[in-house]
mmCIF file of C-alpha atoms in Angstrom:
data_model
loop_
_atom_site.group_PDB
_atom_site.id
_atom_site.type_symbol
_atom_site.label_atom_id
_atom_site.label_comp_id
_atom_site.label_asym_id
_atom_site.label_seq_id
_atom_site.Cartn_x
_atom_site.Cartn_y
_atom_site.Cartn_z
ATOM 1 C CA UNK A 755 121.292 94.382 120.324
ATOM 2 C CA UNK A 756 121.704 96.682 123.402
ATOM 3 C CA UNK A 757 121.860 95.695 126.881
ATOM 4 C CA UNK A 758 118.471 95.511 128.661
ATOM 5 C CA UNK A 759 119.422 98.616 131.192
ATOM 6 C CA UNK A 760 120.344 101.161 127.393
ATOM 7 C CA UNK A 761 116.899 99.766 126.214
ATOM 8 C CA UNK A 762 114.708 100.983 129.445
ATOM 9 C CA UNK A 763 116.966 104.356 129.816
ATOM 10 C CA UNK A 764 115.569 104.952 125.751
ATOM 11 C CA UNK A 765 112.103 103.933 126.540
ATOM 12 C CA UNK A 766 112.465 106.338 129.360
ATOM 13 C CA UNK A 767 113.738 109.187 127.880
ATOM 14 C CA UNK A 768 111.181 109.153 125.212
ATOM 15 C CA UNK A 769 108.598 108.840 127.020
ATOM 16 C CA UNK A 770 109.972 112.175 129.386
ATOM 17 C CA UNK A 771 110.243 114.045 125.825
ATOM 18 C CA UNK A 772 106.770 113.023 125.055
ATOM 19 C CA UNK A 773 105.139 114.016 128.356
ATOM 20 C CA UNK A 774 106.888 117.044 128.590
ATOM 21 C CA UNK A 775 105.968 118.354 125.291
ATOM 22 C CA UNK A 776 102.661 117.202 125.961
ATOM 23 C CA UNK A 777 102.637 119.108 129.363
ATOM 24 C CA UNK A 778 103.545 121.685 127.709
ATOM 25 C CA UNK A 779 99.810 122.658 126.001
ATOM 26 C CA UNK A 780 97.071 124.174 127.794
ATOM 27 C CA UNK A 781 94.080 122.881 127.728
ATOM 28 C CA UNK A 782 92.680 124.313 125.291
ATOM 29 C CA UNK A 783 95.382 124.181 123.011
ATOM 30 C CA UNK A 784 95.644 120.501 122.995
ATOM 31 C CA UNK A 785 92.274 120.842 120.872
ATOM 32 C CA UNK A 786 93.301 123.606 118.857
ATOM 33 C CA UNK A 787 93.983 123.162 114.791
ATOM 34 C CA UNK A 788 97.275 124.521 114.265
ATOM 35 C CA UNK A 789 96.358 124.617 110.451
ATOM 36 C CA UNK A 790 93.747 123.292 108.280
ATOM 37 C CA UNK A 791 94.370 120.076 107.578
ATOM 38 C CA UNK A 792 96.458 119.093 110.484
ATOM 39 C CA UNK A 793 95.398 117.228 113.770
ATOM 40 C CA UNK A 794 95.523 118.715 117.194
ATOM 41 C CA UNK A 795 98.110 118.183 119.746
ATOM 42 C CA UNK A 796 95.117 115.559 121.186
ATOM 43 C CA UNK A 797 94.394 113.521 118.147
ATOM 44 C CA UNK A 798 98.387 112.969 117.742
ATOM 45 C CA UNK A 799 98.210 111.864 121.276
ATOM 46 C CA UNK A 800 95.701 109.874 120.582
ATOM 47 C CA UNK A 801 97.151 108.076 117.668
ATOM 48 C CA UNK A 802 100.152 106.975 119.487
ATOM 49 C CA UNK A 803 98.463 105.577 122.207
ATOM 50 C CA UNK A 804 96.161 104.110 119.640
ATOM 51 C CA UNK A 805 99.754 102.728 117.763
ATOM 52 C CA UNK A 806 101.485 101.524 121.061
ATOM 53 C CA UNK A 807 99.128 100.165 122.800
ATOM 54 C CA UNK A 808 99.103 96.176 123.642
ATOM 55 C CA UNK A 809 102.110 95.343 122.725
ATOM 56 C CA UNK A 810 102.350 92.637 125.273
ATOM 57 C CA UNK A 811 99.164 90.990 123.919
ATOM 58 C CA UNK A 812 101.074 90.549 121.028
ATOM 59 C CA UNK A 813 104.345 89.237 122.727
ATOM 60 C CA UNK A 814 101.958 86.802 124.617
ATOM 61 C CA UNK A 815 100.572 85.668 121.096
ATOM 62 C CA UNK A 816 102.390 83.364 118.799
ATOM 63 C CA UNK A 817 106.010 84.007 118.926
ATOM 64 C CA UNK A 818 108.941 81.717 116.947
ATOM 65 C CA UNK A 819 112.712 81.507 117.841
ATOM 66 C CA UNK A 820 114.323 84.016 115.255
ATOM 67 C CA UNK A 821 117.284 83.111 112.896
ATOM 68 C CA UNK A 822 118.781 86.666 112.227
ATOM 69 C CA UNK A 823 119.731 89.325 114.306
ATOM 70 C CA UNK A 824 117.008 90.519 116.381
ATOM 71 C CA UNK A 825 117.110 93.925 115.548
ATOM 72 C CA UNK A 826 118.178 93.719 112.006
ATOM 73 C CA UNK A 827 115.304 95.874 111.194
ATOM 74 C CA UNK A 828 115.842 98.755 113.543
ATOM 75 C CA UNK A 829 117.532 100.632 110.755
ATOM 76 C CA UNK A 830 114.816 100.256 108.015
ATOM 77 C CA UNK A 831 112.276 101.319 110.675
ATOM 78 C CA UNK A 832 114.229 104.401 111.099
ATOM 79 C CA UNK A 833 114.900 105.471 107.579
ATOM 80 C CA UNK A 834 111.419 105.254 106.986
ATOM 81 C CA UNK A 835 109.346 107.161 109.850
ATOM 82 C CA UNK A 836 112.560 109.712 110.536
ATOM 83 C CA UNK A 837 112.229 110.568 107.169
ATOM 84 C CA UNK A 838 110.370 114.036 107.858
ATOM 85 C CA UNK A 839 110.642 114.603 103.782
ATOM 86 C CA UNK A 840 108.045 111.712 103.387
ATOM 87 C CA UNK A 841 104.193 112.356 104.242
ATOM 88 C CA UNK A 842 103.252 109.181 106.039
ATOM 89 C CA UNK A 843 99.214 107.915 105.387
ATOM 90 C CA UNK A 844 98.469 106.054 108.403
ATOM 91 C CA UNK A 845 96.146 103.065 108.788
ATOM 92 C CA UNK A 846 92.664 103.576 109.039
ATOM 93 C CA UNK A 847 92.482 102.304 112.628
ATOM 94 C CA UNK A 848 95.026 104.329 113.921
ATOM 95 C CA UNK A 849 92.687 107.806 112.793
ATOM 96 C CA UNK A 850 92.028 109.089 115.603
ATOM 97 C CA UNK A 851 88.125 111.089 115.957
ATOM 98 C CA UNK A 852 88.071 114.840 115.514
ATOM 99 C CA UNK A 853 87.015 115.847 119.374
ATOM 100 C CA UNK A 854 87.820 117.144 122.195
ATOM 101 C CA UNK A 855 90.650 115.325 123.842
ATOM 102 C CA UNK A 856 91.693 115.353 127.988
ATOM 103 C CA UNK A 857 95.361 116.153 128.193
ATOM 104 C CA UNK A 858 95.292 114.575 131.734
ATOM 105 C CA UNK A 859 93.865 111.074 130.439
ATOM 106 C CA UNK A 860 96.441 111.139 127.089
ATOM 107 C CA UNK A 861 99.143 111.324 129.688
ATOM 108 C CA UNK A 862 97.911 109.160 131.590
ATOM 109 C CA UNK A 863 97.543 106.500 128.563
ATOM 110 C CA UNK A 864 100.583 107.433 127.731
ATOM 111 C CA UNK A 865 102.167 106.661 130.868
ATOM 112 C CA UNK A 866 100.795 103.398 130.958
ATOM 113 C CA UNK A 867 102.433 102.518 127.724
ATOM 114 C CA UNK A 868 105.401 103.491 128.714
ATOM 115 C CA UNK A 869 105.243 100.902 131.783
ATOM 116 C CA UNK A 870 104.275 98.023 129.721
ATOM 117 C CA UNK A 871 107.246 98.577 127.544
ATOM 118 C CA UNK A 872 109.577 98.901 129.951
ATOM 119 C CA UNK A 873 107.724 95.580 131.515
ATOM 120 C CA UNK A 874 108.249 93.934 128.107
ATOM 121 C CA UNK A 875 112.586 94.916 128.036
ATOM 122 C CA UNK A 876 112.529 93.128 131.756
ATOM 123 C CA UNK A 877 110.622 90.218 131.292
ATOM 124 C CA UNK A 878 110.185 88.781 127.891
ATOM 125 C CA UNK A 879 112.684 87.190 125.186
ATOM 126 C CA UNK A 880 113.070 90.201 123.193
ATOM 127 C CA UNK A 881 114.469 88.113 120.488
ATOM 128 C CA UNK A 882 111.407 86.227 119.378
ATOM 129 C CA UNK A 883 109.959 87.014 116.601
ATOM 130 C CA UNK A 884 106.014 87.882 116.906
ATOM 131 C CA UNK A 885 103.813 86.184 114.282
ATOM 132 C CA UNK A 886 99.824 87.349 115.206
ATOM 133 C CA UNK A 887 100.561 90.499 113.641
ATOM 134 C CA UNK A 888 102.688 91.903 110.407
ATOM 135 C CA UNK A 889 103.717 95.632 109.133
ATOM 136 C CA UNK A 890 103.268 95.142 105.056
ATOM 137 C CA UNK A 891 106.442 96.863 104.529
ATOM 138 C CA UNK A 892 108.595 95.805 107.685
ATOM 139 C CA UNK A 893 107.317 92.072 107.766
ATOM 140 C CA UNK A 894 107.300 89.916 110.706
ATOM 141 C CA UNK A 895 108.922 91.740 114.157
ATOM 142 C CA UNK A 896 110.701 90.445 116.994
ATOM 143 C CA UNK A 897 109.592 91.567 120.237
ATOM 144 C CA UNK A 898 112.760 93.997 120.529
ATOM 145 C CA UNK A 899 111.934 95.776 116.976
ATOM 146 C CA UNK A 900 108.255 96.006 118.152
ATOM 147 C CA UNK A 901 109.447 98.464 120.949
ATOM 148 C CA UNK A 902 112.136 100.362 118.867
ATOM 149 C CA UNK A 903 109.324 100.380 116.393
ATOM 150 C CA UNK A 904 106.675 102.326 119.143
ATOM 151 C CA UNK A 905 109.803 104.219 120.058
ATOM 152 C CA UNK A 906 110.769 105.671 116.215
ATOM 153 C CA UNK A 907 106.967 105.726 115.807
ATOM 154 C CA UNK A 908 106.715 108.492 118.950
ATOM 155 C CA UNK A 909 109.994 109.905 117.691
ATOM 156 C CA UNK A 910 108.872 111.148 114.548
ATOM 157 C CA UNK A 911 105.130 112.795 116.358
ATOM 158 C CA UNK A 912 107.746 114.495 118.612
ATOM 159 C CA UNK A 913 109.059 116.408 116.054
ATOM 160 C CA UNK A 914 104.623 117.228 114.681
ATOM 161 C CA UNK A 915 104.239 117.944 118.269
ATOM 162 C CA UNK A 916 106.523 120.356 118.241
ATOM 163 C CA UNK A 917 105.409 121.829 114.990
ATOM 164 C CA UNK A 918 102.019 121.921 116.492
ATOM 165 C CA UNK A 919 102.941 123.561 119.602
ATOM 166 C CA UNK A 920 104.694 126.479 117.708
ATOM 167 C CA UNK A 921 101.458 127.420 115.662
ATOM 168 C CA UNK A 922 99.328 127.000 118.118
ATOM 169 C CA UNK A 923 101.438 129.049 120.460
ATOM 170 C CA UNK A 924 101.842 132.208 118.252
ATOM 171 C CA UNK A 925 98.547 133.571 118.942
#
């Protein structure tokens, strides 16, 4: 497990990836279909702030000591969802609706994620392991693979973000 300071400097540095890219839309092209099929620059947005949002509720749930290395599943988490071969169905409450989206509130959602995780690396155990809530495939989480997991999680819309961007930009 990384020091405390490497974990905040990657939670920052995604985060400034994210919000740049983000920035980088107009307004209307954060509502604009860069293909049919696909969601906008908003609705991916959208999702991940759907995704990474309360994560400290869930620290402040039920939590056990863990007896492996806390971030034994770090690796799995990344072979799956940086896997850009695989098409990825995600769960039904993490659809996000087919509207118009404010780039100025998704950033500033956003943003506030970004604080709460970085409060979560300064003042929790990251090693516990959270019980309230449990990926089918990854199992049972400790509170430092719950923020690598939002991290690989906004790591692989970075890349659809930028996809999006390009198509939307051509025009």
């Amino acid at each position: 497990m990384e020091t405390t300071a490497n974990l905040k400097q990657n939670i920052t540095e995604i985060f400034k990836e994210l919000d740049e890219k983000l920035s980088s839309f107009s307004e209307s092209q954060i509502n604009k279909k860069p293909f049919e099929g696909s969601w906008t620059a908003g609705q991916l947005a959208q999702h991940l702030i759907l995704g990474c949002s309360g994560l400290s509720k869930l620290c402040d749930g039920k939590t056990e000591k863990t007896d492996r290395d806390p971030s034994e599943k770090i690796d799995v988490i990344k072979s799956v969802f940086l896997n850009f071969d695989t098409k990825m169905q995600s769960p039904e409450f993490l659809y996000t609706e087919d509207k118009e989206y404010n780039q100025i509130l998704l950033l500033l959602a956003l943003q506030k994620i970004e604080q709460e995780l970085l409060h979560i690396s300064n003042n929790y155990d990251l090693t516990l392991t959270c019980l309230d809530f449990v990926i089918p495939s990854f199992g049972k989480l400790t509170i430092y693979e719950w923020i690598y997991f939002d991290l690989i999680h906004i790591q692989r819309h970075l890349k659809q973000l930028n996809t999006i961007f390009e198509k939307v930009t051509q025009h």
